[in-house]
JSON list of C-alpha atoms in Angstrom, two decimals:
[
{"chain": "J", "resi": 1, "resn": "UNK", "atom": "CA", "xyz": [0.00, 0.00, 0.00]},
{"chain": "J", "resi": 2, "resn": "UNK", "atom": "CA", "xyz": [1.61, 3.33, -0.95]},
{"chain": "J", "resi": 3, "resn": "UNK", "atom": "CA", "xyz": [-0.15, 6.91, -0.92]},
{"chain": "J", "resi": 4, "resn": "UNK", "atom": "CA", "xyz": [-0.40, 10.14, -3.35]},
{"chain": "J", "resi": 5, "resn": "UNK", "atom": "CA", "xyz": [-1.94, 12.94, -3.52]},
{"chain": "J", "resi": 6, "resn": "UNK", "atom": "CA", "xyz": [-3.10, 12.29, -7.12]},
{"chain": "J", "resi": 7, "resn": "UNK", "atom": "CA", "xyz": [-7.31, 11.75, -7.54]},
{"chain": "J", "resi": 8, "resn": "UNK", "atom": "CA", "xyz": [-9.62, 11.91, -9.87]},
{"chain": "J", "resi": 9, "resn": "UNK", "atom": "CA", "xyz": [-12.96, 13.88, -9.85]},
{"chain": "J", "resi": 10, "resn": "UNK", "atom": "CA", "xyz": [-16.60, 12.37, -8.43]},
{"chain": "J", "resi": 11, "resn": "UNK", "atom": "CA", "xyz": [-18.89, 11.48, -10.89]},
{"chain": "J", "resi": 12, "resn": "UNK", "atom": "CA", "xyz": [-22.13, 11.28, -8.61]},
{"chain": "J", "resi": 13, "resn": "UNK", "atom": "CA", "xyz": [-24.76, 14.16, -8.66]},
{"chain": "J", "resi": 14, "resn": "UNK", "atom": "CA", "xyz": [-26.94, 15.32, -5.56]},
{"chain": "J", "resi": 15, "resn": "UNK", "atom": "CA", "xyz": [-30.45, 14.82, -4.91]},
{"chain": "J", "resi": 16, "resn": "UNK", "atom": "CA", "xyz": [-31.10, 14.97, -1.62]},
{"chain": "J", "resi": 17, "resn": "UNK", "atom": "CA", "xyz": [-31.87, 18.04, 1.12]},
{"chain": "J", "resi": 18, "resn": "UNK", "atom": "CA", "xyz": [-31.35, 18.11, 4.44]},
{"chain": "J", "resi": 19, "resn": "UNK", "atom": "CA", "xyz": [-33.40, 20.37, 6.53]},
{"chain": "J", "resi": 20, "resn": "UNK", "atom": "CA", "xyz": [-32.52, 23.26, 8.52]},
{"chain": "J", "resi": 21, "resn": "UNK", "atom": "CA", "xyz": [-28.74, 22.72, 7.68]},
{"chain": "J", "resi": 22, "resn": "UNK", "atom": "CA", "xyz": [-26.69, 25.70, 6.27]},
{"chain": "J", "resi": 23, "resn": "UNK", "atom": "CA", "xyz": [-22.94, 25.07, 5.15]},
{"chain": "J", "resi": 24, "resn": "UNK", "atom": "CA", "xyz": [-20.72, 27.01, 7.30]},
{"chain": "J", "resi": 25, "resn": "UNK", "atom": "CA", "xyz": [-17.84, 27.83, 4.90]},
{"chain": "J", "resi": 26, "resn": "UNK", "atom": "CA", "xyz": [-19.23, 29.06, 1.46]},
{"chain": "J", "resi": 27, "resn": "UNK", "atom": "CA", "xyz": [-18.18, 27.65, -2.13]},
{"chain": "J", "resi": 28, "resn": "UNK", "atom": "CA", "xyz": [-17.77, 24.48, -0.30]},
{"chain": "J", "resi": 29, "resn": "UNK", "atom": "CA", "xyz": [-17.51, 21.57, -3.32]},
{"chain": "J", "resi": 30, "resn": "UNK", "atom": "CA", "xyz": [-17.74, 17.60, -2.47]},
{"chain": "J", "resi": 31, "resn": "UNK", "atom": "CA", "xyz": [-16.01, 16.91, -5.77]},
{"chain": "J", "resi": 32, "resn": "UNK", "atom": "CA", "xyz": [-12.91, 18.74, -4.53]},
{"chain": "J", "resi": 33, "resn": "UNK", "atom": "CA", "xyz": [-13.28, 17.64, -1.17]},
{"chain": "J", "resi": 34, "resn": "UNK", "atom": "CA", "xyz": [-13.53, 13.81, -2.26]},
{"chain": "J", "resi": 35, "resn": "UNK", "atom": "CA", "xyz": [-11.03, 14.26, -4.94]},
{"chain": "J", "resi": 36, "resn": "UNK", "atom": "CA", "xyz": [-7.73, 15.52, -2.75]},
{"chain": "J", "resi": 37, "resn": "UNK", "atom": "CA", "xyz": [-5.86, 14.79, 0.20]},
{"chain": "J", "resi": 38, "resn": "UNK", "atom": "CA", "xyz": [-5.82, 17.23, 3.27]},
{"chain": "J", "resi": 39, "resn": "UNK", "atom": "CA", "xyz": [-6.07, 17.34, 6.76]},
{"chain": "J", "resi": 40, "resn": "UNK", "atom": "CA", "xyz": [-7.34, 13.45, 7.76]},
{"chain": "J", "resi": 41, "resn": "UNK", "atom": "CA", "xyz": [-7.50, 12.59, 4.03]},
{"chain": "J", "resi": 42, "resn": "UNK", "atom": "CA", "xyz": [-4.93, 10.26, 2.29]},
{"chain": "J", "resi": 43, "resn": "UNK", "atom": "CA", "xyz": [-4.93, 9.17, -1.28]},
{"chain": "J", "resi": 44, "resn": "UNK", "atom": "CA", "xyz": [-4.05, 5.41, -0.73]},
{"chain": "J", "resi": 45, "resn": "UNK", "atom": "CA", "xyz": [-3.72, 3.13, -4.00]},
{"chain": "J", "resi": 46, "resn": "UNK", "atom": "CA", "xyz": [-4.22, -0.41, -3.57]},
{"chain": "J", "resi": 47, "resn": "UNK", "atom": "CA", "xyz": [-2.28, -3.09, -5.87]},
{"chain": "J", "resi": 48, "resn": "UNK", "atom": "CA", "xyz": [-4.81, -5.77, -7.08]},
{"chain": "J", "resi": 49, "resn": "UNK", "atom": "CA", "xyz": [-5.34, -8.10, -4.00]},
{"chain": "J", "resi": 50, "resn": "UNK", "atom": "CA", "xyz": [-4.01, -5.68, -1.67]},
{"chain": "J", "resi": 51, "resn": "UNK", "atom": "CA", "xyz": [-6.72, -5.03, 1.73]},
{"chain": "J", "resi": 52, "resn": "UNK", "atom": "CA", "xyz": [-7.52, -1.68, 2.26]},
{"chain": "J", "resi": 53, "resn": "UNK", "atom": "CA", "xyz": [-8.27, -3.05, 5.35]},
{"chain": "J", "resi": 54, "resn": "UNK", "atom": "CA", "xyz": [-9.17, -6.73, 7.09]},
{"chain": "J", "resi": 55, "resn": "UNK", "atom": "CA", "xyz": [-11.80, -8.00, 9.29]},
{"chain": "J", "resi": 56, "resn": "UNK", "atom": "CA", "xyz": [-10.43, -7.13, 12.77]},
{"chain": "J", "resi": 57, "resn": "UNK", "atom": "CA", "xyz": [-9.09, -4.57, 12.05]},
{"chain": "J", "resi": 58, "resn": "UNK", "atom": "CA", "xyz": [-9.88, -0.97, 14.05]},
{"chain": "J", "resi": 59, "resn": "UNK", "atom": "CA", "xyz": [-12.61, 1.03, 12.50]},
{"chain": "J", "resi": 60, "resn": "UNK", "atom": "CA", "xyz": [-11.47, 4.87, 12.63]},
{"chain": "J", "resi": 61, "resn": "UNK", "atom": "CA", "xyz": [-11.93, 5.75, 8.55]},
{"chain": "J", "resi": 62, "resn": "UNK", "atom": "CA", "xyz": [-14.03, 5.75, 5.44]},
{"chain": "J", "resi": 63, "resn": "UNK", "atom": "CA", "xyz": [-13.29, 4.95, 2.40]},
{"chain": "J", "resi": 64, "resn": "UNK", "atom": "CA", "xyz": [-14.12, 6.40, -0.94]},
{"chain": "J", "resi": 65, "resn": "UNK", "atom": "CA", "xyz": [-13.08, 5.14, -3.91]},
{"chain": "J", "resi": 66, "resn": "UNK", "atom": "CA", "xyz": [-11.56, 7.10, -6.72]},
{"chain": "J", "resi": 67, "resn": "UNK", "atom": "CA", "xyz": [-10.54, 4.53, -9.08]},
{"chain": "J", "resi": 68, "resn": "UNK", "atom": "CA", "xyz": [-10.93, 0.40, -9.21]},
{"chain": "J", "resi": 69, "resn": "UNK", "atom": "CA", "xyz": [-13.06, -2.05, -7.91]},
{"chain": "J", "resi": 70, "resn": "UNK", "atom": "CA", "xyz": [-13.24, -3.24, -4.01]},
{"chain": "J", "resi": 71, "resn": "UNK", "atom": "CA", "xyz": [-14.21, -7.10, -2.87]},
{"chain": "J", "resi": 72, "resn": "UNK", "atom": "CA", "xyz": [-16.53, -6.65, 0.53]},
{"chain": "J", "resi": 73, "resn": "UNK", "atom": "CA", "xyz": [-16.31, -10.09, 2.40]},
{"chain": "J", "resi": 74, "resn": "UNK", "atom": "CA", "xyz": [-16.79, -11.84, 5.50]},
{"chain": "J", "resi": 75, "resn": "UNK", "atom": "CA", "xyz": [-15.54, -15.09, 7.69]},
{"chain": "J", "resi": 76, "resn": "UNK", "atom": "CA", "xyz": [-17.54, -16.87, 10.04]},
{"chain": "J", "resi": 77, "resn": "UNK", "atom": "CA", "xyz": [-16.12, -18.34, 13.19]},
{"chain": "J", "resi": 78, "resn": "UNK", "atom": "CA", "xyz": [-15.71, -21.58, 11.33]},
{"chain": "J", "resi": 79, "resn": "UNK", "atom": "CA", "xyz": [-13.95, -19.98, 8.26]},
{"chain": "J", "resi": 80, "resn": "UNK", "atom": "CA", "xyz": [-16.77, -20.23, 6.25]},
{"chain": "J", "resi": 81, "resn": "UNK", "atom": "CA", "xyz": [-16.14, -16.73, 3.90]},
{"chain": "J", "resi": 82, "resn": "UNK", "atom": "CA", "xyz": [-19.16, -15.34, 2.15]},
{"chain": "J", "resi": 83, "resn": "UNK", "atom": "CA", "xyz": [-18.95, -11.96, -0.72]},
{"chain": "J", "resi": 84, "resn": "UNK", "atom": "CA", "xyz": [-20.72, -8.88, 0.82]},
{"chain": "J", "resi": 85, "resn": "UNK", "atom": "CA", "xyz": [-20.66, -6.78, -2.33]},
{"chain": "J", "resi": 86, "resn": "UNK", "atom": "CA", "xyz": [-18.69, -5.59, -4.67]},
{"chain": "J", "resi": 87, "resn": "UNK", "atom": "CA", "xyz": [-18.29, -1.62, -5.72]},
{"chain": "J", "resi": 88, "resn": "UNK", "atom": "CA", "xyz": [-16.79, 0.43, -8.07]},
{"chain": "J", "resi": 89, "resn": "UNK", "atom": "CA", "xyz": [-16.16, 4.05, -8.75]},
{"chain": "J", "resi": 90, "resn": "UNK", "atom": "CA", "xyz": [-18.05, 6.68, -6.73]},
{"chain": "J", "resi": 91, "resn": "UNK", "atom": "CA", "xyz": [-18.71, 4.37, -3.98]},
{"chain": "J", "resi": 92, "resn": "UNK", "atom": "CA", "xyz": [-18.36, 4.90, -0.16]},
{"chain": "J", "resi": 93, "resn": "UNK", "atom": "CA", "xyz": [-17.65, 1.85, 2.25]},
{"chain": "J", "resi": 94, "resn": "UNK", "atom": "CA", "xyz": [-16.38, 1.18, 5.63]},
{"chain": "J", "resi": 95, "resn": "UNK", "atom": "CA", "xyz": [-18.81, 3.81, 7.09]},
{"chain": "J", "resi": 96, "resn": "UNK", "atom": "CA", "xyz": [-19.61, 1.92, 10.22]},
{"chain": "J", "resi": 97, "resn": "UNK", "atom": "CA", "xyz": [-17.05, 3.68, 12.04]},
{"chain": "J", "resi": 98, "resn": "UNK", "atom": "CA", "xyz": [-19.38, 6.37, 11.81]},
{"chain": "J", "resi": 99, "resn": "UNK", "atom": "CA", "xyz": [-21.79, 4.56, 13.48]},
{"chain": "J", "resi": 100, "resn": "UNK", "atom": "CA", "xyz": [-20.16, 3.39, 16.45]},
{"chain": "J", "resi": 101, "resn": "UNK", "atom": "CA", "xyz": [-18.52, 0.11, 14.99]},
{"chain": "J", "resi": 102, "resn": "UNK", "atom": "CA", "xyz": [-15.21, -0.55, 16.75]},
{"chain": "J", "resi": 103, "resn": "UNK", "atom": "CA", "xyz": [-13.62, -3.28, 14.51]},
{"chain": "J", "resi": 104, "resn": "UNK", "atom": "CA", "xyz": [-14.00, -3.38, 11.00]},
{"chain": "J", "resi": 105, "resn": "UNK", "atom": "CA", "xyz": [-16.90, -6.43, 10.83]},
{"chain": "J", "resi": 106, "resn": "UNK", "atom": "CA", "xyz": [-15.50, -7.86, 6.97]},
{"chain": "J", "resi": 107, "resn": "UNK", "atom": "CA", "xyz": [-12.65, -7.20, 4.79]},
{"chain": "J", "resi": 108, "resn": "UNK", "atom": "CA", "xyz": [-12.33, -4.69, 2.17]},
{"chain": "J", "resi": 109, "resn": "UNK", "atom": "CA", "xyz": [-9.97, -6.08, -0.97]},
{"chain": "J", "resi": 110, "resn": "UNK", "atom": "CA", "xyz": [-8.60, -4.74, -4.33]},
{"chain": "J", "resi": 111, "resn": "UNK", "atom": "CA", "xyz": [-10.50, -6.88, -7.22]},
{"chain": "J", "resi": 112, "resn": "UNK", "atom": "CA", "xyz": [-8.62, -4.56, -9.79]},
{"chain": "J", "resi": 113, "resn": "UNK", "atom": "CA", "xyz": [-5.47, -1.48, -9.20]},
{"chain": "J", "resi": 114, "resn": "UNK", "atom": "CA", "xyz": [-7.26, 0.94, -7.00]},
{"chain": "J", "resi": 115, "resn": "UNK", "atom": "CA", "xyz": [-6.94, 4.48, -5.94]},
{"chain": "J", "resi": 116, "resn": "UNK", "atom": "CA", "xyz": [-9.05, 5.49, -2.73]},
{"chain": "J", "resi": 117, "resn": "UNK", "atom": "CA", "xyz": [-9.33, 8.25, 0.19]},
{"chain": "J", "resi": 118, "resn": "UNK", "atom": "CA", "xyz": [-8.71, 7.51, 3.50]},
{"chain": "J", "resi": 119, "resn": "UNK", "atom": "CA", "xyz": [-10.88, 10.03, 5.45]},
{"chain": "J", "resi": 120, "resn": "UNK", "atom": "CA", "xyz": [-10.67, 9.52, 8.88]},
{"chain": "J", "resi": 121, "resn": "UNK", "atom": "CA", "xyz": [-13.52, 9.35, 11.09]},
{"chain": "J", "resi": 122, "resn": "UNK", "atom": "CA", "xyz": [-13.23, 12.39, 12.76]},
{"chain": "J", "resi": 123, "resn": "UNK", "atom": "CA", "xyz": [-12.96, 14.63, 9.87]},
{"chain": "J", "resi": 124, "resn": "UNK", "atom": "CA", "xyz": [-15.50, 12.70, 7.90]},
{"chain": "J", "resi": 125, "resn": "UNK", "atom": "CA", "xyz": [-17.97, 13.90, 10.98]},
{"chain": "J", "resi": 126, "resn": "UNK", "atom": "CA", "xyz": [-16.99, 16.80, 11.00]},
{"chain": "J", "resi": 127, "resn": "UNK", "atom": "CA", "xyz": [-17.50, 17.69, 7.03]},
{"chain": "J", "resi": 128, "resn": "UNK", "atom": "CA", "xyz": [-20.93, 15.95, 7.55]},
{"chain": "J", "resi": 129, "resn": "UNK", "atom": "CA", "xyz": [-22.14, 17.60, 10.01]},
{"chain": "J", "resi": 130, "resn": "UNK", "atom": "CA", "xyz": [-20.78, 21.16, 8.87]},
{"chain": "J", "resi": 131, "resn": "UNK", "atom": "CA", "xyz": [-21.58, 20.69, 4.78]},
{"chain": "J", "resi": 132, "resn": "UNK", "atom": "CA", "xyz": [-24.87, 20.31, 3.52]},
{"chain": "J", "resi": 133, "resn": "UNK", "atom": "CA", "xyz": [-23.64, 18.88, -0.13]},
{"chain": "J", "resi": 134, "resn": "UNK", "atom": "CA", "xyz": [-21.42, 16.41, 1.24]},
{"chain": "J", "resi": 135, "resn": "UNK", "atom": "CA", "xyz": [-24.16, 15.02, 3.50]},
{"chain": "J", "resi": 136, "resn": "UNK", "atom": "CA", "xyz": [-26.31, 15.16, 1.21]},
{"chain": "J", "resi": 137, "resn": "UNK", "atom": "CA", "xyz": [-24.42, 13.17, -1.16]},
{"chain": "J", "resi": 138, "resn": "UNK", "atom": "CA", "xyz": [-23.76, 10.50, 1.63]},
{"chain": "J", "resi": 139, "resn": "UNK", "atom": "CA", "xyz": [-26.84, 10.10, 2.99]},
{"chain": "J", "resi": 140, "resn": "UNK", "atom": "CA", "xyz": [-28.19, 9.43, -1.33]},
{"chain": "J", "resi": 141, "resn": "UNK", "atom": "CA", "xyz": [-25.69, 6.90, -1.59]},
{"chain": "J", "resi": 142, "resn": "UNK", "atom": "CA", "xyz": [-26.70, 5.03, 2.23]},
{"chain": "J", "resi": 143, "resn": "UNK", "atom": "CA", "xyz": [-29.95, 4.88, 0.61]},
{"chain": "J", "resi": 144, "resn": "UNK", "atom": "CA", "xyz": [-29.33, 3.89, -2.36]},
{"chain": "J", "resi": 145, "resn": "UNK", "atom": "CA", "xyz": [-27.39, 1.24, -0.57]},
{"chain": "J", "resi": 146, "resn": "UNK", "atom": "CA", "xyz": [-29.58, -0.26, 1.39]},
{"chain": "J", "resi": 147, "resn": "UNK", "atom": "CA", "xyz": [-32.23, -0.35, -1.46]},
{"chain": "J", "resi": 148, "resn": "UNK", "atom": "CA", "xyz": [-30.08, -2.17, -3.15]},
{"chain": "J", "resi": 149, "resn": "UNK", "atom": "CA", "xyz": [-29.97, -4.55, 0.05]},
{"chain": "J", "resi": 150, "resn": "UNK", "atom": "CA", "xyz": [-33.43, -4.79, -0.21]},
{"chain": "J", "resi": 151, "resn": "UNK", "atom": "CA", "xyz": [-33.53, -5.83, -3.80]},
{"chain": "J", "resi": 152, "resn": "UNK", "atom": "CA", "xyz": [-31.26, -8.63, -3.07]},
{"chain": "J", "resi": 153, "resn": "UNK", "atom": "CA", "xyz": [-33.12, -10.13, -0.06]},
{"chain": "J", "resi": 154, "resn": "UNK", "atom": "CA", "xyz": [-36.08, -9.94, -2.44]},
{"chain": "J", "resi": 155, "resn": "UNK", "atom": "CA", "xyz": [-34.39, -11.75, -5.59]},
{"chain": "J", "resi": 156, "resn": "UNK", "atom": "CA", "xyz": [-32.60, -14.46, -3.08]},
{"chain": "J", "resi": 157, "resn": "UNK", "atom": "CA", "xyz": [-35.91, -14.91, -1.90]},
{"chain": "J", "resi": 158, "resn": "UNK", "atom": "CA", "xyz": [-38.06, -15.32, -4.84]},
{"chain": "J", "resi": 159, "resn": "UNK", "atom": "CA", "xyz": [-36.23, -15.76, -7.98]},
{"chain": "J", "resi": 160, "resn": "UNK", "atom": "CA", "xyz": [-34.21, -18.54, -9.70]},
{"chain": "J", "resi": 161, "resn": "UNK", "atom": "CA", "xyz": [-30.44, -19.14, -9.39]},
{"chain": "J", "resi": 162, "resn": "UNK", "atom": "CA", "xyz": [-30.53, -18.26, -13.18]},
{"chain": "J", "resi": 163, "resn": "UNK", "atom": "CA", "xyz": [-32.27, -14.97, -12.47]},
{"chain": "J", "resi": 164, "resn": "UNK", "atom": "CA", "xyz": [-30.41, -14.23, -9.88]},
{"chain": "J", "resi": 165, "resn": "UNK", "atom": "CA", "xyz": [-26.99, -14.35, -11.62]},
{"chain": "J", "resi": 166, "resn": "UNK", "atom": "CA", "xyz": [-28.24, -12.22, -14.71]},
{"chain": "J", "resi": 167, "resn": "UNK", "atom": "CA", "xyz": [-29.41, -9.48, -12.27]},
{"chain": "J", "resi": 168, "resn": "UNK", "atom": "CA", "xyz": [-26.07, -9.44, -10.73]},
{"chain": "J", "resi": 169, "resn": "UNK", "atom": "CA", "xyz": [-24.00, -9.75, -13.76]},
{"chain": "J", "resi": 170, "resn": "UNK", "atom": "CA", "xyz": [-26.27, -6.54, -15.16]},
{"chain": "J", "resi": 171, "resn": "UNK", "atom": "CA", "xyz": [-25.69, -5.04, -11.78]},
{"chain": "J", "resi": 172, "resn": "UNK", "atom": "CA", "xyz": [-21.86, -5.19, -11.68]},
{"chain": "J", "resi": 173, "resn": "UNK", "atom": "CA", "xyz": [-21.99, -3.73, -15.46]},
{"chain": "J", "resi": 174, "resn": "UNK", "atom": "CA", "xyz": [-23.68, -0.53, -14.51]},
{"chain": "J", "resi": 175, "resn": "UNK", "atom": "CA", "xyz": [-26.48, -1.68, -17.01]},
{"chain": "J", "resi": 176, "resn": "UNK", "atom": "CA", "xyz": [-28.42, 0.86, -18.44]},
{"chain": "J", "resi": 177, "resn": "UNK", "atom": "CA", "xyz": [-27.03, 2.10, -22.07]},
{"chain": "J", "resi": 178, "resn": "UNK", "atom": "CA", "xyz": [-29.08, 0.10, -24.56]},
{"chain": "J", "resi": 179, "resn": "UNK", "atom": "CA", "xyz": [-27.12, -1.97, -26.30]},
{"chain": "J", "resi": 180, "resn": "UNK", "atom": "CA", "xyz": [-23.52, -1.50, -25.51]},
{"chain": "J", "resi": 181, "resn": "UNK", "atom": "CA", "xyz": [-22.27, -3.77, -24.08]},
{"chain": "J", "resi": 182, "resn": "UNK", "atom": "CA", "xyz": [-19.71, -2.91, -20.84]},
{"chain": "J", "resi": 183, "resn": "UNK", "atom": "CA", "xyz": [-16.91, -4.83, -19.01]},
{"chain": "J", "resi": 184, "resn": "UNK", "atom": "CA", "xyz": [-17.93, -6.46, -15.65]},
{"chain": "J", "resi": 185, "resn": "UNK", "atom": "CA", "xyz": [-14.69, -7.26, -13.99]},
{"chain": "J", "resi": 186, "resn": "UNK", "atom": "CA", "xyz": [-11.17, -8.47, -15.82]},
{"chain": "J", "resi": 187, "resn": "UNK", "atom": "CA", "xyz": [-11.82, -12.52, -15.23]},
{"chain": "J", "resi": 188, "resn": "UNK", "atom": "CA", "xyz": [-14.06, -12.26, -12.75]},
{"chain": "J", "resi": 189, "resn": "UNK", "atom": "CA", "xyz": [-14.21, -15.64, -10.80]},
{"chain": "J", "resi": 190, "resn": "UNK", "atom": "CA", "xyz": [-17.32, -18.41, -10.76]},
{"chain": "J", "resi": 191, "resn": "UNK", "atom": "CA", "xyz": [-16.75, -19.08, -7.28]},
{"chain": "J", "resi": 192, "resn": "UNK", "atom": "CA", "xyz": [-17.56, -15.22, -6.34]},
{"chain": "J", "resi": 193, "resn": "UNK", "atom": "CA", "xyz": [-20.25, -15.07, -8.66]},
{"chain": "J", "resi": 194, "resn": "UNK", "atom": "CA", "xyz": [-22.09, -18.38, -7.11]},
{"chain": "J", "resi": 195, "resn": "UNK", "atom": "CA", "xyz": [-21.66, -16.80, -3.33]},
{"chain": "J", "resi": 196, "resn": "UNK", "atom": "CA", "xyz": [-22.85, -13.64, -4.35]},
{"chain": "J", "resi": 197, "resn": "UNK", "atom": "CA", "xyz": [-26.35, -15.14, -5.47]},
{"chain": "J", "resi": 198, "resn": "UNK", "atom": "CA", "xyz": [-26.37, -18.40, -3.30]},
{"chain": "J", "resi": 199, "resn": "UNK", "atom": "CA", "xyz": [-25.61, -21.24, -5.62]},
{"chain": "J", "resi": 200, "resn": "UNK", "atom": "CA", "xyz": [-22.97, -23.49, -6.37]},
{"chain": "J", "resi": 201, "resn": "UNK", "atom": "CA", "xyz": [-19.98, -23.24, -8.80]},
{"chain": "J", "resi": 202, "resn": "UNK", "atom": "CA", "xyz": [-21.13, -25.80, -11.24]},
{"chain": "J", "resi": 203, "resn": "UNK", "atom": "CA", "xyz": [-24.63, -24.56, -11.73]},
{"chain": "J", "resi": 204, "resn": "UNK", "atom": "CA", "xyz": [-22.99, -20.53, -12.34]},
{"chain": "J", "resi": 205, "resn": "UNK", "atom": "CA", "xyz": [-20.68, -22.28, -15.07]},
{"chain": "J", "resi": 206, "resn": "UNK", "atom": "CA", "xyz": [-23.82, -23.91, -16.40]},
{"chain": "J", "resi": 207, "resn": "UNK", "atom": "CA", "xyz": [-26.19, -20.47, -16.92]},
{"chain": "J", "resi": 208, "resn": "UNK", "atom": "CA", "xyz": [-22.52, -18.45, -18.07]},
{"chain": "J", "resi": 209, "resn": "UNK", "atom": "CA", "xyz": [-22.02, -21.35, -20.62]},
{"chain": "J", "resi": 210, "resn": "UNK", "atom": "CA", "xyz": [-25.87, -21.13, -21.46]},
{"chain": "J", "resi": 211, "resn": "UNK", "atom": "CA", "xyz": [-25.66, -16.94, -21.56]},
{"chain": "J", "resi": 212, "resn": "UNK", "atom": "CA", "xyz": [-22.84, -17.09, -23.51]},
{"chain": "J", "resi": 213, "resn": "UNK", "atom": "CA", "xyz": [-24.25, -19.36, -26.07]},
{"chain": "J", "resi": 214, "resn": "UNK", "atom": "CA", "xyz": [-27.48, -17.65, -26.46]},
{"chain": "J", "resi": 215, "resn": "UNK", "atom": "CA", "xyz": [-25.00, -13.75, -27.03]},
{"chain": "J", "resi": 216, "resn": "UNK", "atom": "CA", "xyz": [-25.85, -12.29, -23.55]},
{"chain": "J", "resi": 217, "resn": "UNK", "atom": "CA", "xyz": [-22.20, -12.45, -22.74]},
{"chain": "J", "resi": 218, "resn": "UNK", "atom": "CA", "xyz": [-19.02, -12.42, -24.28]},
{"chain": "J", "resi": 219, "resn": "UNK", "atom": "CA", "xyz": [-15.77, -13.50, -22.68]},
{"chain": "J", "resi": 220, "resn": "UNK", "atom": "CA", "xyz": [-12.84, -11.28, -24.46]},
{"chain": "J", "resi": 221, "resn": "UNK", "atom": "CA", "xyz": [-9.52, -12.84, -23.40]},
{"chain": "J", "resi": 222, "resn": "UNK", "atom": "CA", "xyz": [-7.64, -9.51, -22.64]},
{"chain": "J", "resi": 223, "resn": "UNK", "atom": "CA", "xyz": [-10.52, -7.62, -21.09]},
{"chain": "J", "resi": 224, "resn": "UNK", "atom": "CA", "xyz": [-12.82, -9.73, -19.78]},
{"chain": "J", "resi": 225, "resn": "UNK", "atom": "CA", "xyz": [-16.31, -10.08, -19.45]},
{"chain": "J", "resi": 226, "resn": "UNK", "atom": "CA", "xyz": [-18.61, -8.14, -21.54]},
{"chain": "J", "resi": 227, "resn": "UNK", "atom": "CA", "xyz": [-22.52, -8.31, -20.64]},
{"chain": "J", "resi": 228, "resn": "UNK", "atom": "CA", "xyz": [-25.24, -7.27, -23.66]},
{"chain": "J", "resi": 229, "resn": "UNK", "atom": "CA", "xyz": [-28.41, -5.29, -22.65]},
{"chain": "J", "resi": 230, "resn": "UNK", "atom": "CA", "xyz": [-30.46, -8.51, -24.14]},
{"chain": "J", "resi": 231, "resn": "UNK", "atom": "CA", "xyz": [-29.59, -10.30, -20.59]},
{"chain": "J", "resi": 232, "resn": "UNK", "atom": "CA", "xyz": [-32.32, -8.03, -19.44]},
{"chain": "J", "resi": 233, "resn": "UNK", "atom": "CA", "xyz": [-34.69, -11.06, -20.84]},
{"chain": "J", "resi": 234, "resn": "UNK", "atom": "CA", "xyz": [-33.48, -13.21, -18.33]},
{"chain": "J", "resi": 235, "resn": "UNK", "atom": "CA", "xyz": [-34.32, -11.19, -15.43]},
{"chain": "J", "resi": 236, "resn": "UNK", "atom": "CA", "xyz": [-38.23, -10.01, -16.89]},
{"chain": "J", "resi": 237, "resn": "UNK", "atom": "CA", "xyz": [-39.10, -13.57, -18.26]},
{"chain": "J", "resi": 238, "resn": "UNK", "atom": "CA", "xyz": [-41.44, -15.22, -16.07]}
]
């Protein structure tokens, strides 16, 4: 793990207001504020497989990241590990600390060459309680978040295996251009994919074989896997 002070720029608009809030330093810009290092803020890049942080660990920071793609897991007490979620550019995580949490609960780990910030938990309060955009922004994406939660409690629940991988695979490709078709993860494995949605290995490789034959998917040697906006048929056919 090394650190910079390189970043790149947010690409997440606003939606959200907070009542009877008012920013207390004016021209105050969440962009800028998640896009450099400063006081309790370190760029940190991650080498693929590197932990930003493991299971255990103290909980004093959040994390947002700024480029790459970040493995959430967990171990049980009998070593059993299970896949939390995986994000991507623009997302927050580790924001329990805020909440009390005094060991991280899961490990946080570099699927691709990241670059993150490190704000620590004290200054993260601070911005959030003293900058309406900011909070704003974080309280859209904890919401969005836990939707999201919600969604997959309802597909585990109710849909198919089959289903339940096409939603993800759509899921992890940002879906929602028509038609192009956009890379998941560089060789993503089947064993990730099959605890993500609650199935075995052999029955992932037997929809990804069936996806692939039918065009949903493509598997491009040096870039991975591409999913097409036809998948989509999977998911609304009853």
């Amino acid at each position: 793990m090394r650190t910079t002070s390189n970043a790149s720029p947010l690409g997440r608009n606003t939606g959200i207001c907070l009542v009877e809030k008012k920013n207390l330093s004016t021209g105050f810009d969440p962009k800028t504020f998640l896009a450099r290092a400063g006081v309790g803020k370190t760029v940190v890049n991650l080498k693929k497989k590197d932990a930003a942080f493991s299971q255990g660990d103290l909980s004093d920071a959040v994390f947002y990241i700024q480029k790459g793609k970040i493995q959430l897991t967990v171990v049980s007490k009998i070593g059993r590990e299970a896949t939390l979620g995986i994000l991507c550019e623009g997302d927050f995580f580790g924001e329990g600390s805020l909440a009390g949490q005094a060991l991280r609960m899961g490990s946080a780990t570099a699927m691709t060459d990241c670059e993150l910030l490190r704000i620590a938990k004290k200054e993260m309060m601070i911005a959030l309680h003293r900058e309406t955009t900011l909070s704003d922004l974080f309280v859209e994406y904890l919401l969005s978040r836990n939707i999201r939660y919600e969604e997959d409690l309802v597909d585990q629940l109710f849909n198919s295996s089959e289903k339940r991988l096409a939603r993800i695979l759509l899921l992890l490709a940002h879906f929602g251009k028509e038609g192009v078709p956009q890379i998941v993860i560089p060789k993503i494995n089947q064993e990730t994919l099959a605890d993500m949605i609650g199935t075995t290995r052999s029955r992932v490789s037997f929809f990804m074989n069936r996806f692939r034959k039918l065009g949903f998917v493509h598997y491009d040697g040096g870039s991975g896997l591409q999913v097409h906006s036809s998948l989509l048929n999977v998911v609304l056919h009853d």
